[in-house]
Coordinates of C-alpha atoms in Angstrom, one line a residue:
M1 CA 108.2 111.1 93.8
A2 CA 105.9 110.7 96.7
E3 CA 106.9 112.1 100.0
K4 CA 106.8 109.2 102.5
A5 CA 104.7 109.4 105.7
G6 CA 107.1 110.7 108.3
D7 CA 106.1 113.4 110.7
V8 CA 102.7 112.1 111.8
S9 CA 102.4 115.2 114.0
A10 CA 101.9 117.2 110.8
V11 CA 98.7 115.3 110.1
N12 CA 95.4 116.0 111.9
C13 CA 93.4 112.7 112.2
K14 CA 89.8 113.0 113.0
E15 CA 87.1 110.4 113.6
G16 CA 83.4 111.0 112.9
A17 CA 80.0 109.4 112.2
L18 CA 77.6 109.6 109.3
T19 CA 74.1 108.3 109.2
S20 CA 73.4 106.7 105.8
K21 CA 70.2 107.0 103.9
H22 CA 69.6 103.4 104.8
G23 CA 69.7 104.2 108.5
H24 CA 73.2 102.9 109.4
Q25 CA 75.8 104.7 111.5
L26 CA 79.0 104.7 109.5
F27 CA 82.4 105.2 111.1
C28 CA 84.3 107.9 109.3
K29 CA 87.9 108.9 109.2
Y30 CA 89.5 112.2 108.0
W31 CA 93.2 112.9 107.5
K32 CA 94.2 116.6 107.0
S33 CA 97.4 118.6 107.0
K34 CA 97.8 120.9 110.0
A35 CA 100.0 123.2 107.9
N36 CA 97.8 123.6 104.8
D37 CA 94.2 124.5 104.8
K38 CA 94.0 124.4 101.0
P39 CA 94.7 120.9 99.8
K40 CA 95.2 120.3 96.1
H41 CA 92.9 117.3 95.9
L42 CA 90.3 115.5 97.9
I43 CA 90.8 111.7 98.0
F44 CA 88.2 109.2 99.2
I45 CA 89.5 105.7 100.2
S46 CA 87.2 102.7 99.6
H47 CA 88.4 99.7 101.4
G48 CA 88.0 96.0 100.5
F49 CA 85.9 93.1 101.7
G50 CA 86.1 92.3 105.4
E51 CA 88.6 95.1 106.2
H52 CA 88.2 98.7 107.4
C53 CA 89.4 102.2 106.5
Q54 CA 92.0 102.5 109.3
R55 CA 94.1 99.8 107.7
Y56 CA 95.0 102.6 105.2
N57 CA 96.3 105.0 107.9
D58 CA 99.9 105.0 106.6
F59 CA 98.8 105.3 103.0
A60 CA 96.5 108.2 103.9
M61 CA 99.4 109.9 105.8
T62 CA 101.5 109.8 102.7
L63 CA 98.7 111.2 100.6
V64 CA 98.2 114.1 103.1
Q65 CA 101.9 114.9 103.2
N66 CA 101.7 115.3 99.4
N67 CA 99.1 118.1 99.8
N68 CA 95.8 116.1 99.8
F69 CA 92.8 115.9 102.1
V70 CA 91.9 112.2 102.6
F71 CA 88.7 110.8 104.0
S72 CA 87.0 107.5 104.2
H73 CA 84.4 105.4 106.1
D74 CA 84.0 101.8 107.0
H75 CA 81.4 100.3 104.6
V76 CA 78.2 99.2 106.1
G77 CA 78.7 95.9 107.9
H78 CA 82.5 96.5 108.2
G79 CA 84.9 97.7 110.9
K80 CA 83.2 100.1 113.3
S81 CA 80.2 100.8 111.1
E82 CA 76.7 99.4 111.9
G83 CA 75.0 96.7 109.9
D84 CA 75.1 92.9 109.6
R85 CA 78.7 91.8 109.3
V86 CA 79.8 91.7 105.6
H87 CA 76.3 91.5 104.4
V88 CA 74.2 93.6 102.0
T89 CA 71.2 92.9 99.7
N90 CA 72.6 95.0 96.9
F91 CA 75.9 96.7 96.1
S92 CA 73.9 99.9 95.4
I93 CA 73.8 100.4 99.2
Y94 CA 77.6 100.8 99.3
V95 CA 77.4 103.2 96.4
D96 CA 74.7 105.3 98.0
D97 CA 76.8 105.7 101.1
V98 CA 80.0 106.7 99.1
I99 CA 78.2 109.3 97.0
N100 CA 76.5 110.8 100.1
H101 CA 79.8 111.1 101.9
I102 CA 81.7 112.5 99.0
E103 CA 79.1 115.1 98.2
M104 CA 79.1 116.3 101.8
V105 CA 82.9 116.7 101.8
K106 CA 82.9 118.4 98.3
K107 CA 80.4 121.0 99.6
E108 CA 82.8 121.8 102.4
H109 CA 85.7 122.1 100.0
P110 CA 84.2 123.7 96.8
G111 CA 86.3 123.8 93.7
I112 CA 88.8 121.2 94.8
P113 CA 89.2 118.2 92.4
C114 CA 88.1 114.9 94.0
F115 CA 89.6 111.4 93.4
M116 CA 88.6 108.0 94.7
F117 CA 91.0 105.1 95.5
G118 CA 89.3 101.7 95.7
H119 CA 90.9 98.4 96.6
S120 CA 89.4 95.0 95.7
M121 CA 85.7 95.2 96.6
G122 CA 86.4 98.9 97.1
G123 CA 87.6 99.1 93.5
L124 CA 84.3 97.5 92.3
I125 CA 82.4 100.1 94.4
T126 CA 84.6 102.8 92.9
I127 CA 83.6 101.7 89.3
L128 CA 79.9 101.4 90.2
T129 CA 80.1 104.9 91.8
T130 CA 81.8 106.3 88.6
L131 CA 79.0 104.8 86.5
R132 CA 76.3 106.3 88.7
A133 CA 77.9 109.7 89.2
P134 CA 80.6 110.2 86.5
D135 CA 80.9 114.0 87.2
L136 CA 81.9 113.4 90.8
F137 CA 85.5 112.7 90.1
S138 CA 88.6 114.1 88.4
G139 CA 90.0 110.6 88.4
I140 CA 89.9 107.2 90.1
I141 CA 92.6 104.8 91.3
L142 CA 91.9 101.1 91.3
S143 CA 94.0 98.6 93.2
G144 CA 93.3 94.9 92.4
P145 CA 89.7 95.7 91.6
G146 CA 87.0 93.0 91.9
I147 CA 86.0 92.6 88.3
V148 CA 86.6 88.9 87.7
P149 CA 87.0 86.6 90.7
N150 CA 89.9 84.2 91.0
K151 CA 88.7 81.1 89.3
E152 CA 90.2 78.8 91.9
A153 CA 88.4 80.7 94.7
A154 CA 85.1 81.2 92.9
T155 CA 84.5 77.7 91.7
P156 CA 81.3 76.8 89.8
F157 CA 80.2 74.7 92.8
K158 CA 80.6 77.6 95.2
I159 CA 78.7 80.0 93.0
F160 CA 75.9 77.4 92.6
L161 CA 75.9 76.9 96.4
A162 CA 75.6 80.7 96.9
K163 CA 72.6 81.0 94.6
V164 CA 70.9 78.0 96.2
T165 CA 71.3 79.2 99.8
A166 CA 71.1 83.0 99.3
T167 CA 67.4 83.3 99.9
L168 CA 66.9 80.8 102.7
L169 CA 70.3 81.1 104.4
P170 CA 71.7 84.5 103.3
H171 CA 74.3 84.5 106.1
Y172 CA 75.6 81.0 105.3
E173 CA 79.4 81.2 104.8
I174 CA 80.3 79.4 101.6
A175 CA 84.0 80.2 101.3
T176 CA 86.9 81.9 103.1
I177 CA 89.9 84.0 102.0
S178 CA 93.3 82.9 103.2
S179 CA 95.3 85.7 104.8
E180 CA 98.4 84.2 103.3
V181 CA 97.4 85.4 99.8
I182 CA 96.6 89.0 100.5
C183 CA 100.3 90.1 100.5
R184 CA 103.8 88.8 100.5
N185 CA 104.6 91.2 103.3
K186 CA 104.6 89.0 106.4
N187 CA 104.1 91.9 108.7
V188 CA 101.0 93.0 106.8
V189 CA 99.6 89.4 107.0
K190 CA 100.3 89.2 110.8
N191 CA 98.6 92.6 111.4
Y192 CA 95.7 91.5 109.3
E193 CA 95.3 88.3 111.2
E194 CA 95.5 90.0 114.6
D195 CA 93.2 93.0 113.7
P196 CA 89.9 92.7 115.7
L197 CA 88.2 95.0 113.2
V198 CA 88.9 92.7 110.3
W199 CA 86.2 90.1 109.5
H200 CA 87.9 86.7 110.0
G201 CA 84.8 84.7 109.0
G202 CA 83.7 83.6 105.6
I203 CA 82.0 85.0 102.5
K204 CA 78.3 84.9 102.9
A205 CA 75.9 83.4 100.4
K206 CA 73.8 86.6 99.7
W207 CA 76.8 88.8 99.6
C208 CA 78.5 86.5 97.1
C209 CA 75.4 86.7 94.8
C210 CA 75.5 90.5 95.2
I211 CA 79.1 90.9 94.2
M212 CA 78.8 88.5 91.3
A213 CA 75.9 90.6 90.0
A214 CA 77.8 93.8 90.5
M215 CA 80.8 92.3 88.6
A216 CA 78.6 91.2 85.8
E217 CA 77.0 94.7 85.5
I218 CA 80.3 96.6 85.2
R219 CA 81.6 94.1 82.6
K220 CA 78.6 95.0 80.4
R221 CA 79.3 98.7 80.9
F222 CA 83.0 99.2 80.4
K223 CA 82.4 101.5 77.4
E224 CA 80.5 103.9 79.7
I225 CA 83.7 104.5 81.8
K226 CA 85.2 107.8 80.6
V227 CA 86.9 109.1 83.7
P228 CA 90.7 109.3 83.9
Y229 CA 92.0 106.3 85.9
L230 CA 95.1 104.6 87.2
L231 CA 94.7 100.8 87.4
L232 CA 97.1 98.7 89.5
H233 CA 97.3 94.9 89.8
G234 CA 99.7 92.4 91.1
S235 CA 100.6 89.7 88.6
A236 CA 100.3 87.0 91.2
D237 CA 96.9 88.2 92.7
Q238 CA 95.0 85.1 93.9
I239 CA 91.9 86.9 95.0
C240 CA 90.8 89.2 92.2
S241 CA 91.9 87.9 88.8
I242 CA 94.2 90.3 86.8
E243 CA 92.1 89.2 83.8
G244 CA 89.4 91.6 85.0
S245 CA 91.7 94.5 84.9
E246 CA 93.0 93.6 81.5
M247 CA 89.5 93.3 80.2
M248 CA 88.5 96.7 81.7
H249 CA 91.6 98.5 80.4
A250 CA 91.0 97.2 76.9
N251 CA 87.3 98.2 76.7
T252 CA 86.9 101.5 78.6
S253 CA 86.3 104.8 76.7
S254 CA 88.6 106.8 78.9
E255 CA 91.2 108.9 77.0
D256 CA 93.4 109.2 80.0
K257 CA 94.1 105.8 81.4
T258 CA 97.1 103.9 82.8
F259 CA 97.4 100.2 83.7
K260 CA 100.4 99.1 85.8
I261 CA 101.2 95.5 86.6
Y262 CA 103.5 94.7 89.5
E263 CA 105.3 91.5 88.8
S264 CA 105.0 88.7 91.4
C265 CA 102.9 90.9 93.7
Y266 CA 99.8 89.6 95.5
H267 CA 96.5 91.3 96.1
E268 CA 97.5 94.3 98.2
V269 CA 100.2 96.0 96.1
I270 CA 100.6 99.2 98.1
W271 CA 102.1 97.1 101.0
E272 CA 104.2 94.7 99.0
I273 CA 107.9 93.8 99.6
D274 CA 111.1 94.5 97.7
G275 CA 110.2 98.2 97.2
Q276 CA 107.2 97.4 95.1
G277 CA 104.7 98.7 97.6
E278 CA 106.6 102.0 97.9
Q279 CA 106.7 102.2 94.1
A280 CA 103.0 101.6 93.8
V281 CA 102.3 104.4 96.3
S282 CA 104.7 106.7 94.5
D283 CA 103.0 105.9 91.2
I284 CA 99.6 106.8 92.7
V285 CA 100.8 110.1 94.1
D286 CA 102.6 111.1 90.9
W287 CA 99.6 110.2 88.8
I288 CA 97.3 112.3 91.0
N289 CA 99.7 115.2 91.1
K290 CA 99.7 115.4 87.3
R291 CA 95.9 116.0 87.2

């Protein structure tokens, strides 16, 4: 079972900055045990759309207290990182930044297995990164990954609108995500709504086209995925359809793969109520510890 984050004084939290190959200053965060200089694993956290890496502070603390070195950055255009807010011209930009950061940390910690945790958009980025650099990881953990959008949110009209406006009005906001559907945990929703680093605007036309293209790409390349993975999804996720996770799990070539469904849970399973969030985190830690 996972040791819960308790004594935060035992964790050394450090902030930093990284200049991406595209010229953006990225805000970085590192969580390391003060008592152990030789972690068992390296774990990179890839956050979702509109949020930022420091939302995962408690989760990172738990991972550290289970003998892991955890690191992350705010994706370009998110949180404290530079770039137009929630806007890219291609998802390969996110992937470039992730690979660069992970390779830097791996050089500083040679011989230590590396894992990547990705939530929502971050899960999609994790899959794209795995396809680009399959030897980078000993395993990946996907939480509500963006593989198939929720059909009620991504209606044919909204997709058509995004394609029409993406070139002339790339920053035009075509849709919004209700904070009420991210999690059943009311405290999580409240903190999300009051967080100044969270993007509270809408989904932009060009970004929408980019994520749809990225989703289409990975759906064509499921067979190329061979890395060990743990796939988590809430059965009541209204943002990223569970259909995408089911499709992925049925078609990947990975010999070591696990798919867990959390009944009645919304999008952010690691913070869910009724003990399910704690169970999801424990499942993650236990899965990593066995590899």
